[in-house]
Coordinates of C-alpha atoms and ligand atoms in Angstrom, one line a residue:
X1 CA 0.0 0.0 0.0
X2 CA 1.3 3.7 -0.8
X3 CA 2.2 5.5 2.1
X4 CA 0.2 8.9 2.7
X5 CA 1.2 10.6 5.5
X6 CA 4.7 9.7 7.2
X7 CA 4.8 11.0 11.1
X8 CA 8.5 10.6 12.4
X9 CA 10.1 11.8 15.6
X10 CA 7.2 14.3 16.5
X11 CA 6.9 16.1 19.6
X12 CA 4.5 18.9 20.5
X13 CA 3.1 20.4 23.6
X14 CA 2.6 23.8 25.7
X15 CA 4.7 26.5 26.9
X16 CA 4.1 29.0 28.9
X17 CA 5.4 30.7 31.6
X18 CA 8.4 28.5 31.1
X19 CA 6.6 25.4 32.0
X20 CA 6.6 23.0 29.8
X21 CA 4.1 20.4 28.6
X22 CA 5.7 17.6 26.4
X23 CA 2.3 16.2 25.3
X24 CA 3.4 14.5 22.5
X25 CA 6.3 12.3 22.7
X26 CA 8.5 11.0 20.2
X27 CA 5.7 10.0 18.4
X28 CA 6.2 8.3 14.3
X29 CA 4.3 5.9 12.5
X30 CA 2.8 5.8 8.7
X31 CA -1.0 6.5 7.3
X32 CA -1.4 4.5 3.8
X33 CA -4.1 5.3 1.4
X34 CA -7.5 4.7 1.9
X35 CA -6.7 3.3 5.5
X36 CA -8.5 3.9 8.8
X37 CA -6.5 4.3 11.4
X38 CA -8.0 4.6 15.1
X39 CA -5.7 6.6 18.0
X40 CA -7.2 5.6 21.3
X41 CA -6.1 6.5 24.6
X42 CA -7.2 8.3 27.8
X43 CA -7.9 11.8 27.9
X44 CA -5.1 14.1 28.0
X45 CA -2.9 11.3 26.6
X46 CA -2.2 14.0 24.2
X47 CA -4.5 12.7 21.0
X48 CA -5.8 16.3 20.0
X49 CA -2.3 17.8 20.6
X50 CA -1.1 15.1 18.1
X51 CA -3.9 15.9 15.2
X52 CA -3.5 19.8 15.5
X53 CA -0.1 19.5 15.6
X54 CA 0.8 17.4 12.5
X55 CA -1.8 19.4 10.6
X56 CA -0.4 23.0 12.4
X57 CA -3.0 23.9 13.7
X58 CA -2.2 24.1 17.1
X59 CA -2.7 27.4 18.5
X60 CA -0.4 29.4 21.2
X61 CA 0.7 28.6 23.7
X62 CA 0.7 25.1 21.4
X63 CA 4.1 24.5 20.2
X64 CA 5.5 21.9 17.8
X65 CA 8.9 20.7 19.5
X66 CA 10.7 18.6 16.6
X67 CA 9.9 16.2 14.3
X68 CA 8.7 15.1 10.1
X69 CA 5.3 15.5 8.8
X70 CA 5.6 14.3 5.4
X71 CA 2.5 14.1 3.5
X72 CA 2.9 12.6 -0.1
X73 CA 6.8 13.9 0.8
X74 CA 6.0 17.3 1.2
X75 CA 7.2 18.1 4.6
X76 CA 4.5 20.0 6.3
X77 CA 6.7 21.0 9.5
X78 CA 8.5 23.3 6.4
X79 CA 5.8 24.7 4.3
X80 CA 5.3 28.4 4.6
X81 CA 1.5 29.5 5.8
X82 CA 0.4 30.4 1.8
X83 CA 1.6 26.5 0.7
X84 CA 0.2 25.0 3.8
X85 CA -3.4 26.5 3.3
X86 CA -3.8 25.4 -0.1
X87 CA -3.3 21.6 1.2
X88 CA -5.9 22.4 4.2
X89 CA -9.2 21.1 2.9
X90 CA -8.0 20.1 -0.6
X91 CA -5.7 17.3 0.2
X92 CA -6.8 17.4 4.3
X93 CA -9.1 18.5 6.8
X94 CA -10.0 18.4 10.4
X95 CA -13.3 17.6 12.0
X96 CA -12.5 17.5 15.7
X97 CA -14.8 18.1 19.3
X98 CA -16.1 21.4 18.8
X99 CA -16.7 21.9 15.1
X100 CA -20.1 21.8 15.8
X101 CA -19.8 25.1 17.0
X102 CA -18.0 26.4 14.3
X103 CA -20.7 26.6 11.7
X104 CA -21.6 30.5 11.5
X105 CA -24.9 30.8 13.3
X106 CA -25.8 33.9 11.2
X107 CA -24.7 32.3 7.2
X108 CA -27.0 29.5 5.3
X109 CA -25.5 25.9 5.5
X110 CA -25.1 26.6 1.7
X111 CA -23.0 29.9 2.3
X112 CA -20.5 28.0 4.7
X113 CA -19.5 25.5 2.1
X114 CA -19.6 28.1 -0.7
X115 CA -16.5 29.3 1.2
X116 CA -14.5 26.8 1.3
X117 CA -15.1 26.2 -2.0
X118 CA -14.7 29.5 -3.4
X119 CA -11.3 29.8 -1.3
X120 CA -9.9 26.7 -3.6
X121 CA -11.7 26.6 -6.7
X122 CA -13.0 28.0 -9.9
X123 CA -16.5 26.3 -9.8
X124 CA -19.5 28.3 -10.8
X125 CA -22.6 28.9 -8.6
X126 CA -24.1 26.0 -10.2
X127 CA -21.0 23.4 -9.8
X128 CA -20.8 24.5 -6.2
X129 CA -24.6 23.5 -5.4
X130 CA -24.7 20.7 -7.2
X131 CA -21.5 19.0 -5.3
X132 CA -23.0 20.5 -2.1
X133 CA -26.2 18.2 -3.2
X134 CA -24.0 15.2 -3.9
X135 CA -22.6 15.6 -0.4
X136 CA -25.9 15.4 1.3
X137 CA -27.0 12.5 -0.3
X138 CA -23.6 11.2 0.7
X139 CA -24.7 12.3 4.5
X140 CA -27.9 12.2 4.7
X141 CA -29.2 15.4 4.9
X142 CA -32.4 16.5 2.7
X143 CA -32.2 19.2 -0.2
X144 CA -34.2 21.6 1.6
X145 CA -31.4 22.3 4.1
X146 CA -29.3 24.4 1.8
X147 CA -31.0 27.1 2.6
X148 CA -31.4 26.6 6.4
X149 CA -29.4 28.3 9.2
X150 CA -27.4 25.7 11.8
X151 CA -29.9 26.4 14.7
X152 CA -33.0 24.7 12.8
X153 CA -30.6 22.0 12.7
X154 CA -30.3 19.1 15.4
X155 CA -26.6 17.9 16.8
X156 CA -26.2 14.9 14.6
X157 CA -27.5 16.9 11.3
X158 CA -24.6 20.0 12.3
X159 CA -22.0 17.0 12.8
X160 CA -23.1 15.7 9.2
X161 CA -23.2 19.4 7.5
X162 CA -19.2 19.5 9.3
X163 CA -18.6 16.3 8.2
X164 CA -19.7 17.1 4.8
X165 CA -17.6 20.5 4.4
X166 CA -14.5 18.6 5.5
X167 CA -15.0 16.1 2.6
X168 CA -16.5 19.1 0.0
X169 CA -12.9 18.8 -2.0
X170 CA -12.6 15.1 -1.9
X171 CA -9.4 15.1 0.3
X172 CA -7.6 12.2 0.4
X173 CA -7.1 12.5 4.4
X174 CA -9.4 13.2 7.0
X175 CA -8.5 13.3 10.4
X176 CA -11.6 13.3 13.1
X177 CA -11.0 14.6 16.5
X178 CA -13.9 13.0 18.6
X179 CA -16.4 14.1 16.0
X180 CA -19.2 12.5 17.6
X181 CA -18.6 13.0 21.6
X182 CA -21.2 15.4 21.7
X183 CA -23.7 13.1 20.3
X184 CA -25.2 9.9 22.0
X185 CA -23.7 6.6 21.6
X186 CA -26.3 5.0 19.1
X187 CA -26.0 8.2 16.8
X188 CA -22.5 8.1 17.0
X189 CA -21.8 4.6 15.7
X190 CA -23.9 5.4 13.2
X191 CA -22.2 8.2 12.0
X192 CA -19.1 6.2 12.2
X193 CA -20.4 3.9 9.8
X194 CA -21.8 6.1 7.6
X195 CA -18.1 7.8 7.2
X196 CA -17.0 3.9 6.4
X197 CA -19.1 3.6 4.2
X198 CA -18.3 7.2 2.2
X199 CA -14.7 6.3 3.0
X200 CA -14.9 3.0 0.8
X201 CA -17.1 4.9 -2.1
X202 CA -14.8 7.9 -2.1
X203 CA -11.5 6.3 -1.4
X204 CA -10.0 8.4 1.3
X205 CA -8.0 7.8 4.5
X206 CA -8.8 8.4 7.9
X207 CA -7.3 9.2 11.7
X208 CA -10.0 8.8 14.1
X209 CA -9.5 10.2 17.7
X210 CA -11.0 8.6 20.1
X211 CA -11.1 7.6 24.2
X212 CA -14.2 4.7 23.4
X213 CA -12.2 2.1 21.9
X214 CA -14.9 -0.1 20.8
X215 CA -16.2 2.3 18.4
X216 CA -12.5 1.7 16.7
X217 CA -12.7 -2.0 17.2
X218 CA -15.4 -2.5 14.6
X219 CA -14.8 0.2 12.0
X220 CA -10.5 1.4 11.7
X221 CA -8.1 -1.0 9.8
X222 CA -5.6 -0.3 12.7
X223 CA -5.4 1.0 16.1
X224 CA -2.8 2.9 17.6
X225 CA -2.5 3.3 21.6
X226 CA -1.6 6.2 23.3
X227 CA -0.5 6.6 26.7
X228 CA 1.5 9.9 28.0
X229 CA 2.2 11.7 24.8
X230 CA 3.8 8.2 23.4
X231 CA 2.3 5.2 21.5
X232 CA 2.3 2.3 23.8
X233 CA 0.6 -0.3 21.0
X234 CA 0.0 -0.4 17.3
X235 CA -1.8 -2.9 15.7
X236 CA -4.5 -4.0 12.9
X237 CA -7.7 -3.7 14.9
X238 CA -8.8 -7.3 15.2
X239 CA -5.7 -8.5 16.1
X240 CA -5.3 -5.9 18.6
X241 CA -8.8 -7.1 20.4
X242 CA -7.7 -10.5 19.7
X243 CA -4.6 -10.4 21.5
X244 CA -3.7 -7.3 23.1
X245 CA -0.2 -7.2 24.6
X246 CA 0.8 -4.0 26.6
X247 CA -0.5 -3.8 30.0
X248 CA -2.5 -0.4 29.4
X249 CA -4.3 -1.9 26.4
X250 CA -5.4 -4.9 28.2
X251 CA -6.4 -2.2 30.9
X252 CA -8.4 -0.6 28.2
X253 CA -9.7 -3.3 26.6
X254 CA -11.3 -4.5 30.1
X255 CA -13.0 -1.2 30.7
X256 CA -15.2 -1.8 28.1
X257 CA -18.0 -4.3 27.0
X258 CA -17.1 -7.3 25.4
X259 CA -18.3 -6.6 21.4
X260 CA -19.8 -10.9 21.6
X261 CA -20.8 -13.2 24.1
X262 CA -21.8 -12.9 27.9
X263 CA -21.8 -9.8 29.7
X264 CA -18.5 -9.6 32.0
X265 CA -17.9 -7.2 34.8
X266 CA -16.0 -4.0 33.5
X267 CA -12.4 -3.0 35.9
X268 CA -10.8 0.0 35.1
X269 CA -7.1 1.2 35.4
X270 CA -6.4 2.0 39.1
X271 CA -4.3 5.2 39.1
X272 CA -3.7 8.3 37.2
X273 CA -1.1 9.0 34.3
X274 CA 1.9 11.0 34.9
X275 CA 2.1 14.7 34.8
X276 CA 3.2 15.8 31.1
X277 CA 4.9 18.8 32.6
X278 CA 7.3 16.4 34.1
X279 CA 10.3 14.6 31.7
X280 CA 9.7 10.6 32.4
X281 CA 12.2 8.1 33.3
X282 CA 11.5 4.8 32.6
X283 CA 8.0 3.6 31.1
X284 CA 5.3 6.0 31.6
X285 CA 3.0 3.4 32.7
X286 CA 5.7 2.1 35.5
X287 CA 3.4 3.2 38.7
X288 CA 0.4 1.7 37.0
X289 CA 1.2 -1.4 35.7
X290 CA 0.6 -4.6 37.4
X291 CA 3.2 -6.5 35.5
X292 CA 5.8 -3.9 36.1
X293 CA 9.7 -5.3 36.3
X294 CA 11.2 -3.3 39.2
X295 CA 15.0 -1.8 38.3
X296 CA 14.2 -2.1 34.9
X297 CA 10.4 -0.9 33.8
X298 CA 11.2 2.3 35.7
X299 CA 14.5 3.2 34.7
X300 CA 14.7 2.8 30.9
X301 CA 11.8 3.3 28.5
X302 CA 10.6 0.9 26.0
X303 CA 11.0 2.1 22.4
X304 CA 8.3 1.2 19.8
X305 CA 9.3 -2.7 18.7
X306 CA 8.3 -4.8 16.6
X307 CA 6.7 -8.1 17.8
X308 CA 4.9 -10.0 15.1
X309 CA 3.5 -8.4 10.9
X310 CA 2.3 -5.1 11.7
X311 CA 2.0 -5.1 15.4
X312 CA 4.1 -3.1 17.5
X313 CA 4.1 -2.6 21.5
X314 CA 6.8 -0.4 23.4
X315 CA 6.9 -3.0 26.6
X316 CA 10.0 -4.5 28.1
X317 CA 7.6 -7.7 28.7
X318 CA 8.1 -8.1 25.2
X319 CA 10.3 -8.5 22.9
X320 CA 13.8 -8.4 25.3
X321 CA 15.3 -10.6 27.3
X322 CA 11.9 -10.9 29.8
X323 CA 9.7 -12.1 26.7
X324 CA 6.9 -13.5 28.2
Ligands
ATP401 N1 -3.8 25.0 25.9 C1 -3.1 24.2 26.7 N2 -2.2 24.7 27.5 C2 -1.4 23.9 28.3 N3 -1.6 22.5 28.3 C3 -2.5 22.0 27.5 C4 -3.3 22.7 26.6 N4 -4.1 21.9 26.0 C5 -3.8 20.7 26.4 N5 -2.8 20.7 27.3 C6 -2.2 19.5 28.0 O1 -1.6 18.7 27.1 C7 -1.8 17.3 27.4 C8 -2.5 16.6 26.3 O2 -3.8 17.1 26.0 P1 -4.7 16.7 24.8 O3 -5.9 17.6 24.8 O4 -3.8 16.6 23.6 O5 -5.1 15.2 25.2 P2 -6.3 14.3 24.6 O6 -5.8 12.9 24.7 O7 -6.7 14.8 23.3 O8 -7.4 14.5 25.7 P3 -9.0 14.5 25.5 O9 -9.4 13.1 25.2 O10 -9.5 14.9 26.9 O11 -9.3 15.5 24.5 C9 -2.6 17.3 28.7 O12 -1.7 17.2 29.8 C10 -3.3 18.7 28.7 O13 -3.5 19.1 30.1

């Protein structure tokens, strides 16, 4: 599969004040196209802080530390603002939490896609409705809503107009930052779906943000796991339910509902993640981990390894001298 999007070596966080938050650690792996990739993790694990930083969008005091961000080799750590904005929505958007709220409450639902399209293409009046028309049938949202302003809309409609602006230029990434938290569970899997099923018509790739790992299990292709700014698993999805390995995922994986068979009782993680504004020594997930090697979890941390086709786990369980 061609690769897409290449992340290597990132790190972004907050400064301020001279404190420092490292929310994104070392963090590199590869988007191919027309894959859906899930990032799960707790909050603050530093998932937003990933997608607004690869795509610059992070805002002060939001700061990109180091690292690649090579999108079909372009490196988008180097592009100047003019080059950068005329990828943004053509070749990429972002839906994330709030973008509810970002429809104008005084414009039409027409005007607000108008534009974005007018900010990136020549169409005329009549090319611009009609692919505003094709992208409500492709989101299920009735003609008549052109015209309509986004309080006469309910939540899930304003999350499909969003969703439908983000893919108004046929990108060939989106990246969804917990589109759907606002919504309630049975509307969100099925806008999940529906975007799986646009994403297999249009051909497109996706990163989908997310703390409810079960949504991931069933839709994404693979699953990356985030813990304190680094990734702590990477996987294809049902082999990652199958057969979790790190601690923290198998931790996950048991604070939510089995997807089949009998109904278990749920635990969660005891303990809270380390402070970001602190540097780590050792594995971040040292004081939580119940299978924790002393003298050697908590002074060196695991990289990223290798441990069978397309699954990686940063663990000393695995992979070193105390495979298990
Ligand atoms: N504007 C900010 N200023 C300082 N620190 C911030 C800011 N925004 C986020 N952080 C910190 O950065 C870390 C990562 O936050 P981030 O929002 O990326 O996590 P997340 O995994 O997306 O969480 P959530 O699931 O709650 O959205 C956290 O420690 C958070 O407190």
């Amino acid at each position: 599969m061609d690769k897409l999007l290449q992340i290597k070596n990132f790190n972004a966080g907050y400064e301020k004040n001279s404190v420092k938050t490292h929310a994104v650690r070392d963090v590199s792996f590869d988007i191919h196209k027309n894959e859906f990739i899930g990032i799960a993790g707790e909050s603050g694990c530093g998932k937003s802080t990933l997608a607004f930083g690869i795509t610059r969008l992070l805002n002060k005091p939001g700061k990109i530390f180091s690292g690649e961000v090579l999108f079909e080799n372009n490196d988008l750590m180097k592009l100047n603002k003019k080059s950068l904005n005329k990828l943004r929505w053509k070749e990429f958007s972002i839906v994330y939490q709030a973008s509810m709220n970002v429809l104008n409450p005084v414009k039409k639902i027409q005007d607000q896609f108008f534009d974005v399209m007018k900010a990136h293409t020549k169409w005329s009046k009549d090319q611009m409705t009609k692919r505003i028309l094709e992208l409500f049938k492709i989101v299920n949202i009735s003609p008549e809503y052109l015209q309509a302003y986004p309080h006469q809309l309910s939540g899930g409609m304003k999350q499909r107009v969003v969703i439908a602006i983000s893919l108004a230029l046929n990108p060939k990434l989106i990246i969804m930052d917990e589109p759907t938290t606002a919504l309630d569970v049975v509307v969100q899997r099925g806008i999940l779906q529906e975007i799986d099923e646009i994403r297999k018509k249009l051909k497109f790739s996706v990163i989908f943000i997310t703390h409810d790992l079960s949504l991931l299990v069933e839709m994404s292709d693979s699953i990356i796991i985030m813990y304190a700014g680094m990734i702590v698993e990477k996987a294809p999805s049902f082999d990652l339910y199958n057969n979790p390995f790190h601690p923290y995922t198998k931790g996950l994986m048991r604070s939510f509902p089995p997807l089949t068979g009998e109904r278990q009782i749920l635990h969660g993680i005891n303990g809270t993640p380390p402070d970001l504004k602190q540097s780590i020594s050792g594995c971040p997930f040292y004081e939580r981990c119940d299978k924790r090697i002393e003298n050697l979890c908590n002074k060196s941390n695991p990289v990223l390894k290798q441990i069978k086709k397309d699954h990686f786990i940063a663990c000393h369980l695995f992979g070193g001298d105390h495979y298990e």
